[in-house]
Amino acid sequence: MSGPLAGIRVVELAGLAPAPFGCMILADLGADVILIDRPGGQGIAPPPGPLQRGRRSLVLDLKTEAGVTDLRRLIERADVLVEGYRPGVAERLGFGPQDTEKINPRLVYARMTGWGQDGPLAARAGHDIDYIAIAGALEPIGRAGAPPHAPLNLIGDFAGGGMLMTVGILAALLERERSGRGQVVDAAMVDGSALLMTFIHGMNAAGLWPFPRGENMLDGGSPFYDTYRTSDGGFLAVGALEPPFYAALLTGLGLDTEDLPSQHDRDGWPVLRQRFAEVIGSRTRDDWAAVFAGSDACVAPVLSPAEAPDHPHNRARNAFVEVGGIVQPAPAPRFGRTPPPTPAPVTESTVDEVLGSW
């Protein structure tokens, strides 16, 4: 194995999006991740693909004494255990934190849930949209006068869930080097989603986010930080916030400042938006990409997930790879001395094979 986490052993109990994403990151960084599936195949997880890459997998029935015994054998030699059950389930099955501490006091026990291990909502079901709603992360997203719009399941499941869990695991592993002991990492999507809103709370406190949804600087309210339809039905992303970038935007669009309201004249924003829309709508997306190539106007073509791998910048950085016939994002970030291993599809294994290699 290679990568900065080479030698770290992770046991992952099969779950849905956030925990598999976090464990994918750990595997990408070189950890040896063992995915424990339920009998009957992928009953609660998506078909094997990008989120399961870089693992060995095996099947254990954790509702049986034999299955739990095998899990404990793995935990005894592991550095990290990841589970995404509702609070109390692992304890009832016999492998809660108090149980595992007795057999491996150095274990980092990561618990990935939506609501966390305690609180009035802890035992309730939920999904990304519910967690970000309670966290205050959903309400600001959307157009003025329209309902809030869910940004896929990126905020709760992945950024505020799996990514936050991974940060917690890495911090606990680092602390273990000093204390010699593991600990529980309580990663809740509601907590992580709230954490992602820190900047907006600061903007609001400073009086820089005073308007309703869709009427502020970064939420589509300003005409110079928005998307515009092009003549071919594509879209162009405009993020020209600072004066030099805004000036470059106007130059690229062929507009004269003397004919337009000033950039930060809110009363003039409707006029700016209309002019930008008219001009951008007169040419294709790729035409505009060529116009702004090499410019600091902060303008970019809006690419679909299928188009992104072929963008010249992404190709130059090898930002996408093909694993098991599926084109997908490459491991990130980059490391100068300990590059991560090449991602590979999930492979089947057995408890004895894993323990033998450990």
PDB file of N, CA and C in Angstrom, residues 145-228:
ATOM      1  N   GLY A 145     -38.072  34.871  -3.927  1.00  0.00           N
ATOM      2  CA  GLY A 145     -39.492  34.637  -4.091  1.00  0.00           C
ATOM      3  C   GLY A 145     -39.872  33.194  -4.340  1.00  0.00           C
ATOM      4  N   ALA A 146     -38.884  32.301  -4.417  1.00  0.00           N
ATOM      5  CA  ALA A 146     -39.138  30.883  -4.655  1.00  0.00           C
ATOM      6  C   ALA A 146     -38.809  30.085  -3.395  1.00  0.00           C
ATOM      7  N   PRO A 147     -39.318  28.858  -3.292  1.00  0.00           N
ATOM      8  CA  PRO A 147     -38.981  28.027  -2.129  1.00  0.00           C
ATOM      9  C   PRO A 147     -37.496  27.708  -2.086  1.00  0.00           C
ATOM     10  N   PRO A 148     -36.965  27.350  -0.921  1.00  0.00           N
ATOM     11  CA  PRO A 148     -35.575  26.886  -0.850  1.00  0.00           C
ATOM     12  C   PRO A 148     -35.378  25.689  -1.778  1.00  0.00           C
ATOM     13  N   HIS A 149     -34.176  25.580  -2.323  1.00  0.00           N
ATOM     14  CA  HIS A 149     -33.898  24.534  -3.307  1.00  0.00           C
ATOM     15  C   HIS A 149     -32.777  23.638  -2.794  1.00  0.00           C
ATOM     16  N   ALA A 150     -33.049  22.342  -2.705  1.00  0.00           N
ATOM     17  CA  ALA A 150     -32.050  21.406  -2.191  1.00  0.00           C
ATOM     18  C   ALA A 150     -30.874  21.287  -3.155  1.00  0.00           C
ATOM     19  N   PRO A 151     -29.640  21.535  -2.706  1.00  0.00           N
ATOM     20  CA  PRO A 151     -28.450  21.453  -3.569  1.00  0.00           C
ATOM     21  C   PRO A 151     -27.943  20.014  -3.685  1.00  0.00           C
ATOM     22  N   LEU A 152     -28.719  19.165  -4.390  1.00  0.00           N
ATOM     23  CA  LEU A 152     -28.450  17.727  -4.415  1.00  0.00           C
ATOM     24  C   LEU A 152     -28.394  17.246  -2.958  1.00  0.00           C
ATOM     25  N   ASN A 153     -27.536  16.259  -2.654  1.00  0.00           N
ATOM     26  CA  ASN A 153     -27.335  15.876  -1.258  1.00  0.00           C
ATOM     27  C   ASN A 153     -25.874  16.111  -0.877  1.00  0.00           C
ATOM     28  N   LEU A 154     -25.335  17.224  -1.394  1.00  0.00           N
ATOM     29  CA  LEU A 154     -23.914  17.505  -1.199  1.00  0.00           C
ATOM     30  C   LEU A 154     -23.594  18.033   0.193  1.00  0.00           C
ATOM     31  N   ILE A 155     -24.485  18.871   0.746  1.00  0.00           N
ATOM     32  CA  ILE A 155     -24.154  19.544   1.999  1.00  0.00           C
ATOM     33  C   ILE A 155     -24.229  18.595   3.186  1.00  0.00           C
ATOM     34  N   GLY A 156     -25.323  17.870   3.323  1.00  0.00           N
ATOM     35  CA  GLY A 156     -25.503  17.008   4.480  1.00  0.00           C
ATOM     36  C   GLY A 156     -24.736  15.702   4.369  1.00  0.00           C
ATOM     37  N   ASP A 157     -24.999  14.952   3.322  1.00  0.00           N
ATOM     38  CA  ASP A 157     -24.395  13.627   3.195  1.00  0.00           C
ATOM     39  C   ASP A 157     -22.879  13.683   3.052  1.00  0.00           C
ATOM     40  N   PHE A 158     -22.398  14.535   2.170  1.00  0.00           N
ATOM     41  CA  PHE A 158     -20.989  14.448   1.790  1.00  0.00           C
ATOM     42  C   PHE A 158     -20.105  15.486   2.480  1.00  0.00           C
ATOM     43  N   ALA A 159     -20.388  16.767   2.330  1.00  0.00           N
ATOM     44  CA  ALA A 159     -19.534  17.775   2.965  1.00  0.00           C
ATOM     45  C   ALA A 159     -19.700  17.784   4.477  1.00  0.00           C
ATOM     46  N   GLY A 160     -20.947  17.870   4.943  1.00  0.00           N
ATOM     47  CA  GLY A 160     -21.203  17.936   6.379  1.00  0.00           C
ATOM     48  C   GLY A 160     -21.265  16.584   7.050  1.00  0.00           C
ATOM     49  N   GLY A 161     -21.233  15.500   6.250  1.00  0.00           N
ATOM     50  CA  GLY A 161     -21.301  14.156   6.794  1.00  0.00           C
ATOM     51  C   GLY A 161     -19.999  13.407   6.641  1.00  0.00           C
ATOM     52  N   GLY A 162     -19.815  12.778   5.469  1.00  0.00           N
ATOM     53  CA  GLY A 162     -18.635  11.949   5.259  1.00  0.00           C
ATOM     54  C   GLY A 162     -17.322  12.694   5.380  1.00  0.00           C
ATOM     55  N   MET A 163     -17.268  13.920   4.838  1.00  0.00           N
ATOM     56  CA  MET A 163     -16.015  14.681   4.924  1.00  0.00           C
ATOM     57  C   MET A 163     -15.711  15.051   6.375  1.00  0.00           C
ATOM     58  N   LEU A 164     -16.743  15.485   7.114  1.00  0.00           N
ATOM     59  CA  LEU A 164     -16.538  15.840   8.520  1.00  0.00           C
ATOM     60  C   LEU A 164     -16.107  14.617   9.325  1.00  0.00           C
ATOM     61  N   MET A 165     -16.721  13.473   9.051  1.00  0.00           N
ATOM     62  CA  MET A 165     -16.334  12.250   9.754  1.00  0.00           C
ATOM     63  C   MET A 165     -14.864  11.932   9.513  1.00  0.00           C
ATOM     64  N   THR A 166     -14.426  12.090   8.275  1.00  0.00           N
ATOM     65  CA  THR A 166     -13.029  11.805   7.947  1.00  0.00           C
ATOM     66  C   THR A 166     -12.078  12.725   8.707  1.00  0.00           C
ATOM     67  N   VAL A 167     -12.432  14.007   8.785  1.00  0.00           N
ATOM     68  CA  VAL A 167     -11.614  14.948   9.554  1.00  0.00           C
ATOM     69  C   VAL A 167     -11.536  14.500  11.012  1.00  0.00           C
ATOM     70  N   GLY A 168     -12.672  14.078  11.560  1.00  0.00           N
ATOM     71  CA  GLY A 168     -12.692  13.610  12.946  1.00  0.00           C
ATOM     72  C   GLY A 168     -11.821  12.388  13.157  1.00  0.00           C
ATOM     73  N   ILE A 169     -11.883  11.447  12.217  1.00  0.00           N
ATOM     74  CA  ILE A 169     -11.065  10.242  12.319  1.00  0.00           C
ATOM     75  C   ILE A 169      -9.578  10.590  12.285  1.00  0.00           C
ATOM     76  N   LEU A 170      -9.194  11.449  11.360  1.00  0.00           N
ATOM     77  CA  LEU A 170      -7.781  11.828  11.251  1.00  0.00           C
ATOM     78  C   LEU A 170      -7.293  12.541  12.503  1.00  0.00           C
ATOM     79  N   ALA A 171      -8.161  13.410  13.064  1.00  0.00           N
ATOM     80  CA  ALA A 171      -7.783  14.109  14.294  1.00  0.00           C
ATOM     81  C   ALA A 171      -7.627  13.126  15.453  1.00  0.00           C
ATOM     82  N   ALA A 172      -8.544  12.151  15.535  1.00  0.00           N
ATOM     83  CA  ALA A 172      -8.470  11.169  16.616  1.00  0.00           C
ATOM     84  C   ALA A 172      -7.237  10.277  16.471  1.00  0.00           C
ATOM     85  N   LEU A 173      -6.881   9.922  15.239  1.00  0.00           N
ATOM     86  CA  LEU A 173      -5.668   9.131  15.025  1.00  0.00           C
ATOM     87  C   LEU A 173      -4.428   9.922  15.429  1.00  0.00           C
ATOM     88  N   LEU A 174      -4.419  11.209  15.127  1.00  0.00           N
ATOM     89  CA  LEU A 174      -3.285  12.049  15.509  1.00  0.00           C
ATOM     90  C   LEU A 174      -3.181  12.161  17.027  1.00  0.00           C
ATOM     91  N   GLU A 175      -4.317  12.373  17.693  1.00  0.00           N
ATOM     92  CA  GLU A 175      -4.311  12.486  19.159  1.00  0.00           C
ATOM     93  C   GLU A 175      -3.873  11.180  19.803  1.00  0.00           C
ATOM     94  N   ARG A 176      -4.225  10.065  19.165  1.00  0.00           N
ATOM     95  CA  ARG A 176      -3.852   8.757  19.698  1.00  0.00           C
ATOM     96  C   ARG A 176      -2.336   8.587  19.775  1.00  0.00           C
ATOM     97  N   GLU A 177      -1.610   9.256  18.890  1.00  0.00           N
ATOM     98  CA  GLU A 177      -0.153   9.181  18.913  1.00  0.00           C
ATOM     99  C   GLU A 177       0.409   9.768  20.203  1.00  0.00           C
ATOM    100  N   ARG A 178      -0.328  10.696  20.810  1.00  0.00           N
ATOM    101  CA  ARG A 178       0.108  11.301  22.073  1.00  0.00           C
ATOM    102  C   ARG A 178      -0.417  10.544  23.289  1.00  0.00           C
ATOM    103  N   SER A 179      -1.703  10.150  23.224  1.00  0.00           N
ATOM    104  CA  SER A 179      -2.331   9.544  24.403  1.00  0.00           C
ATOM    105  C   SER A 179      -2.244   8.032  24.425  1.00  0.00           C
ATOM    106  N   GLY A 180      -2.109   7.424  23.244  1.00  0.00           N
ATOM    107  CA  GLY A 180      -2.109   5.972  23.168  1.00  0.00           C
ATOM    108  C   GLY A 180      -3.490   5.361  23.222  1.00  0.00           C
ATOM    109  N   ARG A 181      -4.526   6.197  23.208  1.00  0.00           N
ATOM    110  CA  ARG A 181      -5.902   5.693  23.342  1.00  0.00           C
ATOM    111  C   ARG A 181      -6.773   6.185  22.189  1.00  0.00           C
ATOM    112  N   GLY A 182      -7.727   5.341  21.831  1.00  0.00           N
ATOM    113  CA  GLY A 182      -8.723   5.731  20.851  1.00  0.00           C
ATOM    114  C   GLY A 182      -9.845   6.507  21.515  1.00  0.00           C
ATOM    115  N   GLN A 183     -10.857   6.868  20.725  1.00  0.00           N
ATOM    116  CA  GLN A 183     -12.022   7.565  21.263  1.00  0.00           C
ATOM    117  C   GLN A 183     -13.156   7.505  20.249  1.00  0.00           C
ATOM    118  N   VAL A 184     -14.340   7.906  20.706  1.00  0.00           N
ATOM    119  CA  VAL A 184     -15.513   7.935  19.838  1.00  0.00           C
ATOM    120  C   VAL A 184     -15.540   9.250  19.068  1.00  0.00           C
ATOM    121  N   VAL A 185     -15.810   9.174  17.768  1.00  0.00           N
ATOM    122  CA  VAL A 185     -16.026  10.350  16.934  1.00  0.00           C
ATOM    123  C   VAL A 185     -17.505  10.382  16.571  1.00  0.00           C
ATOM    124  N   ASP A 186     -18.230  11.328  17.134  1.00  0.00           N
ATOM    125  CA  ASP A 186     -19.670  11.489  16.889  1.00  0.00           C
ATOM    126  C   ASP A 186     -19.847  12.479  15.746  1.00  0.00           C
ATOM    127  N   ALA A 187     -19.967  11.964  14.517  1.00  0.00           N
ATOM    128  CA  ALA A 187     -20.108  12.814  13.331  1.00  0.00           C
ATOM    129  C   ALA A 187     -21.575  12.860  12.931  1.00  0.00           C
ATOM    130  N   ALA A 188     -22.195  14.019  13.081  1.00  0.00           N
ATOM    131  CA  ALA A 188     -23.614  14.202  12.764  1.00  0.00           C
ATOM    132  C   ALA A 188     -23.752  15.158  11.592  1.00  0.00           C
ATOM    133  N   MET A 189     -24.579  14.803  10.638  1.00  0.00           N
ATOM    134  CA  MET A 189     -24.759  15.642   9.459  1.00  0.00           C
ATOM    135  C   MET A 189     -25.379  16.988   9.807  1.00  0.00           C
ATOM    136  N   VAL A 190     -26.206  17.032  10.835  1.00  0.00           N
ATOM    137  CA  VAL A 190     -26.790  18.314  11.233  1.00  0.00           C
ATOM    138  C   VAL A 190     -25.706  19.240  11.779  1.00  0.00           C
ATOM    139  N   ASP A 191     -24.740  18.682  12.517  1.00  0.00           N
ATOM    140  CA  ASP A 191     -23.625  19.480  13.026  1.00  0.00           C
ATOM    141  C   ASP A 191     -22.746  19.981  11.875  1.00  0.00           C
ATOM    142  N   GLY A 192     -22.406  19.068  10.963  1.00  0.00           N
ATOM    143  CA  GLY A 192     -21.529  19.437   9.865  1.00  0.00           C
ATOM    144  C   GLY A 192     -22.162  20.456   8.933  1.00  0.00           C
ATOM    145  N   SER A 193     -23.469  20.328   8.705  1.00  0.00           N
ATOM    146  CA  SER A 193     -24.163  21.286   7.843  1.00  0.00           C
ATOM    147  C   SER A 193     -24.172  22.668   8.477  1.00  0.00           C
ATOM    148  N   ALA A 194     -24.383  22.705   9.789  1.00  0.00           N
ATOM    149  CA  ALA A 194     -24.330  23.983  10.493  1.00  0.00           C
ATOM    150  C   ALA A 194     -22.929  24.582  10.417  1.00  0.00           C
ATOM    151  N   LEU A 195     -21.912  23.739  10.556  1.00  0.00           N
ATOM    152  CA  LEU A 195     -20.529  24.208  10.506  1.00  0.00           C
ATOM    153  C   LEU A 195     -20.206  24.848   9.160  1.00  0.00           C
ATOM    154  N   LEU A 196     -20.752  24.291   8.093  1.00  0.00           N
ATOM    155  CA  LEU A 196     -20.503  24.831   6.761  1.00  0.00           C
ATOM    156  C   LEU A 196     -21.100  26.221   6.572  1.00  0.00           C
ATOM    157  N   MET A 197     -22.011  26.605   7.453  1.00  0.00           N
ATOM    158  CA  MET A 197     -22.654  27.919   7.357  1.00  0.00           C
ATOM    159  C   MET A 197     -21.927  28.985   8.160  1.00  0.00           C
ATOM    160  N   THR A 198     -20.760  28.675   8.704  1.00  0.00           N
ATOM    161  CA  THR A 198     -20.031  29.620   9.557  1.00  0.00           C
ATOM    162  C   THR A 198     -19.800  30.956   8.861  1.00  0.00           C
ATOM    163  N   PHE A 199     -19.391  30.920   7.616  1.00  0.00           N
ATOM    164  CA  PHE A 199     -19.126  32.155   6.873  1.00  0.00           C
ATOM    165  C   PHE A 199     -20.385  33.007   6.757  1.00  0.00           C
ATOM    166  N   ILE A 200     -21.512  32.376   6.479  1.00  0.00           N
ATOM    167  CA  ILE A 200     -22.761  33.120   6.321  1.00  0.00           C
ATOM    168  C   ILE A 200     -23.190  33.736   7.648  1.00  0.00           C
ATOM    169  N   HIS A 201     -22.986  33.025   8.762  1.00  0.00           N
ATOM    170  CA  HIS A 201     -23.281  33.613  10.072  1.00  0.00           C
ATOM    171  C   HIS A 201     -22.420  34.850  10.301  1.00  0.00           C
ATOM    172  N   GLY A 202     -21.166  34.780   9.902  1.00  0.00           N
ATOM    173  CA  GLY A 202     -20.289  35.935  10.047  1.00  0.00           C
ATOM    174  C   GLY A 202     -20.712  37.096   9.171  1.00  0.00           C
ATOM    175  N   MET A 203     -21.093  36.788   7.931  1.00  0.00           N
ATOM    176  CA  MET A 203     -21.578  37.834   7.027  1.00  0.00           C
ATOM    177  C   MET A 203     -22.829  38.498   7.593  1.00  0.00           C
ATOM    178  N   ASN A 204     -23.718  37.685   8.134  1.00  0.00           N
ATOM    179  CA  ASN A 204     -24.959  38.217   8.703  1.00  0.00           C
ATOM    180  C   ASN A 204     -24.670  39.112   9.900  1.00  0.00           C
ATOM    181  N   ALA A 205     -23.761  38.688  10.766  1.00  0.00           N
ATOM    182  CA  ALA A 205     -23.424  39.479  11.952  1.00  0.00           C
ATOM    183  C   ALA A 205     -22.785  40.812  11.578  1.00  0.00           C
ATOM    184  N   ALA A 206     -22.076  40.835  10.444  1.00  0.00           N
ATOM    185  CA  ALA A 206     -21.427  42.063   9.999  1.00  0.00           C
ATOM    186  C   ALA A 206     -22.351  42.948   9.169  1.00  0.00           C
ATOM    187  N   GLY A 207     -23.604  42.521   9.015  1.00  0.00           N
ATOM    188  CA  GLY A 207     -24.551  43.295   8.228  1.00  0.00           C
ATOM    189  C   GLY A 207     -24.368  43.154   6.734  1.00  0.00           C
ATOM    190  N   LEU A 208     -23.636  42.114   6.307  1.00  0.00           N
ATOM    191  CA  LEU A 208     -23.348  41.930   4.888  1.00  0.00           C
ATOM    192  C   LEU A 208     -24.242  40.881   4.233  1.00  0.00           C
ATOM    193  N   TRP A 209     -25.204  40.365   4.985  1.00  0.00           N
ATOM    194  CA  TRP A 209     -26.157  39.388   4.439  1.00  0.00           C
ATOM    195  C   TRP A 209     -27.557  39.763   4.964  1.00  0.00           C
ATOM    196  N   PRO A 210     -28.013  40.966   4.642  1.00  0.00           N
ATOM    197  CA  PRO A 210     -29.217  41.490   5.296  1.00  0.00           C
ATOM    198  C   PRO A 210     -30.522  41.175   4.579  1.00  0.00           C
ATOM    199  N   PHE A 211     -30.451  40.609   3.388  1.00  0.00           N
ATOM    200  CA  PHE A 211     -31.652  40.502   2.569  1.00  0.00           C
ATOM    201  C   PHE A 211     -32.193  39.076   2.542  1.00  0.00           C
ATOM    202  N   PRO A 212     -33.436  38.903   2.108  1.00  0.00           N
ATOM    203  CA  PRO A 212     -34.016  37.561   2.014  1.00  0.00           C
ATOM    204  C   PRO A 212     -33.289  36.705   0.984  1.00  0.00           C
ATOM    205  N   ARG A 213     -33.653  35.429   0.963  1.00  0.00           N
ATOM    206  CA  ARG A 213     -33.075  34.459   0.046  1.00  0.00           C
ATOM    207  C   ARG A 213     -33.070  34.978  -1.390  1.00  0.00           C
ATOM    208  N   GLY A 214     -31.944  34.823  -2.062  1.00  0.00           N
ATOM    209  CA  GLY A 214     -31.837  35.187  -3.464  1.00  0.00           C
ATOM    210  C   GLY A 214     -31.631  36.658  -3.734  1.00  0.00           C
ATOM    211  N   GLU A 215     -31.369  37.455  -2.688  1.00  0.00           N
ATOM    212  CA  GLU A 215     -31.202  38.892  -2.886  1.00  0.00           C
ATOM    213  C   GLU A 215     -29.873  39.407  -2.347  1.00  0.00           C
ATOM    214  N   ASN A 216     -28.968  38.496  -2.007  1.00  0.00           N
ATOM    215  CA  ASN A 216     -27.680  38.887  -1.441  1.00  0.00           C
ATOM    216  C   ASN A 216     -26.562  38.691  -2.464  1.00  0.00           C
ATOM    217  N   MET A 217     -25.363  39.007  -2.050  1.00  0.00           N
ATOM    218  CA  MET A 217     -24.236  39.035  -2.969  1.00  0.00           C
ATOM    219  C   MET A 217     -23.919  37.676  -3.585  1.00  0.00           C
ATOM    220  N   LEU A 218     -23.985  36.597  -2.774  1.00  0.00           N
ATOM    221  CA  LEU A 218     -23.492  35.305  -3.227  1.00  0.00           C
ATOM    222  C   LEU A 218     -24.586  34.278  -3.465  1.00  0.00           C
ATOM    223  N   ASP A 219     -25.834  34.665  -3.381  1.00  0.00           N
ATOM    224  CA  ASP A 219     -26.927  33.696  -3.528  1.00  0.00           C
ATOM    225  C   ASP A 219     -27.735  33.903  -4.802  1.00  0.00           C
ATOM    226  N   GLY A 220     -27.138  34.555  -5.784  1.00  0.00           N
ATOM    227  CA  GLY A 220     -27.843  34.837  -7.024  1.00  0.00           C
ATOM    228  C   GLY A 220     -28.501  36.191  -7.048  1.00  0.00           C
ATOM    229  N   GLY A 221     -28.371  36.945  -5.966  1.00  0.00           N
ATOM    230  CA  GLY A 221     -28.994  38.258  -5.909  1.00  0.00           C
ATOM    231  C   GLY A 221     -28.269  39.298  -6.739  1.00  0.00           C
ATOM    232  N   SER A 222     -26.928  39.179  -6.824  1.00  0.00           N
ATOM    233  CA  SER A 222     -26.162  40.164  -7.586  1.00  0.00           C
ATOM    234  C   SER A 222     -25.991  39.677  -9.022  1.00  0.00           C
ATOM    235  N   PRO A 223     -26.069  40.562  -9.995  1.00  0.00           N
ATOM    236  CA  PRO A 223     -25.956  40.151 -11.398  1.00  0.00           C
ATOM    237  C   PRO A 223     -24.562  39.709 -11.793  1.00  0.00           C
ATOM    238  N   PHE A 224     -23.560  40.051 -10.997  1.00  0.00           N
ATOM    239  CA  PHE A 224     -22.183  39.684 -11.331  1.00  0.00           C
ATOM    240  C   PHE A 224     -21.720  38.441 -10.576  1.00  0.00           C
ATOM    241  N   TYR A 225     -22.646  37.732  -9.938  1.00  0.00           N
ATOM    242  CA  TYR A 225     -22.354  36.442  -9.311  1.00  0.00           C
ATOM    243  C   TYR A 225     -23.572  35.548  -9.545  1.00  0.00           C
ATOM    244  N   ASP A 226     -23.677  35.031 -10.760  1.00  0.00           N
ATOM    245  CA  ASP A 226     -24.876  34.298 -11.144  1.00  0.00           C
ATOM    246  C   ASP A 226     -24.574  33.482 -12.396  1.00  0.00           C
ATOM    247  N   THR A 227     -25.579  32.771 -12.886  1.00  0.00           N
ATOM    248  CA  THR A 227     -25.449  32.019 -14.130  1.00  0.00           C
ATOM    249  C   THR A 227     -26.390  32.591 -15.172  1.00  0.00           C
ATOM    250  N   TYR A 228     -25.968  32.477 -16.446  1.00  0.00           N
ATOM    251  CA  TYR A 228     -26.751  33.035 -17.547  1.00  0.00           C
ATOM    252  C   TYR A 228     -26.855  32.013 -18.677  1.00  0.00           C
TER     253      TYR A 228
END
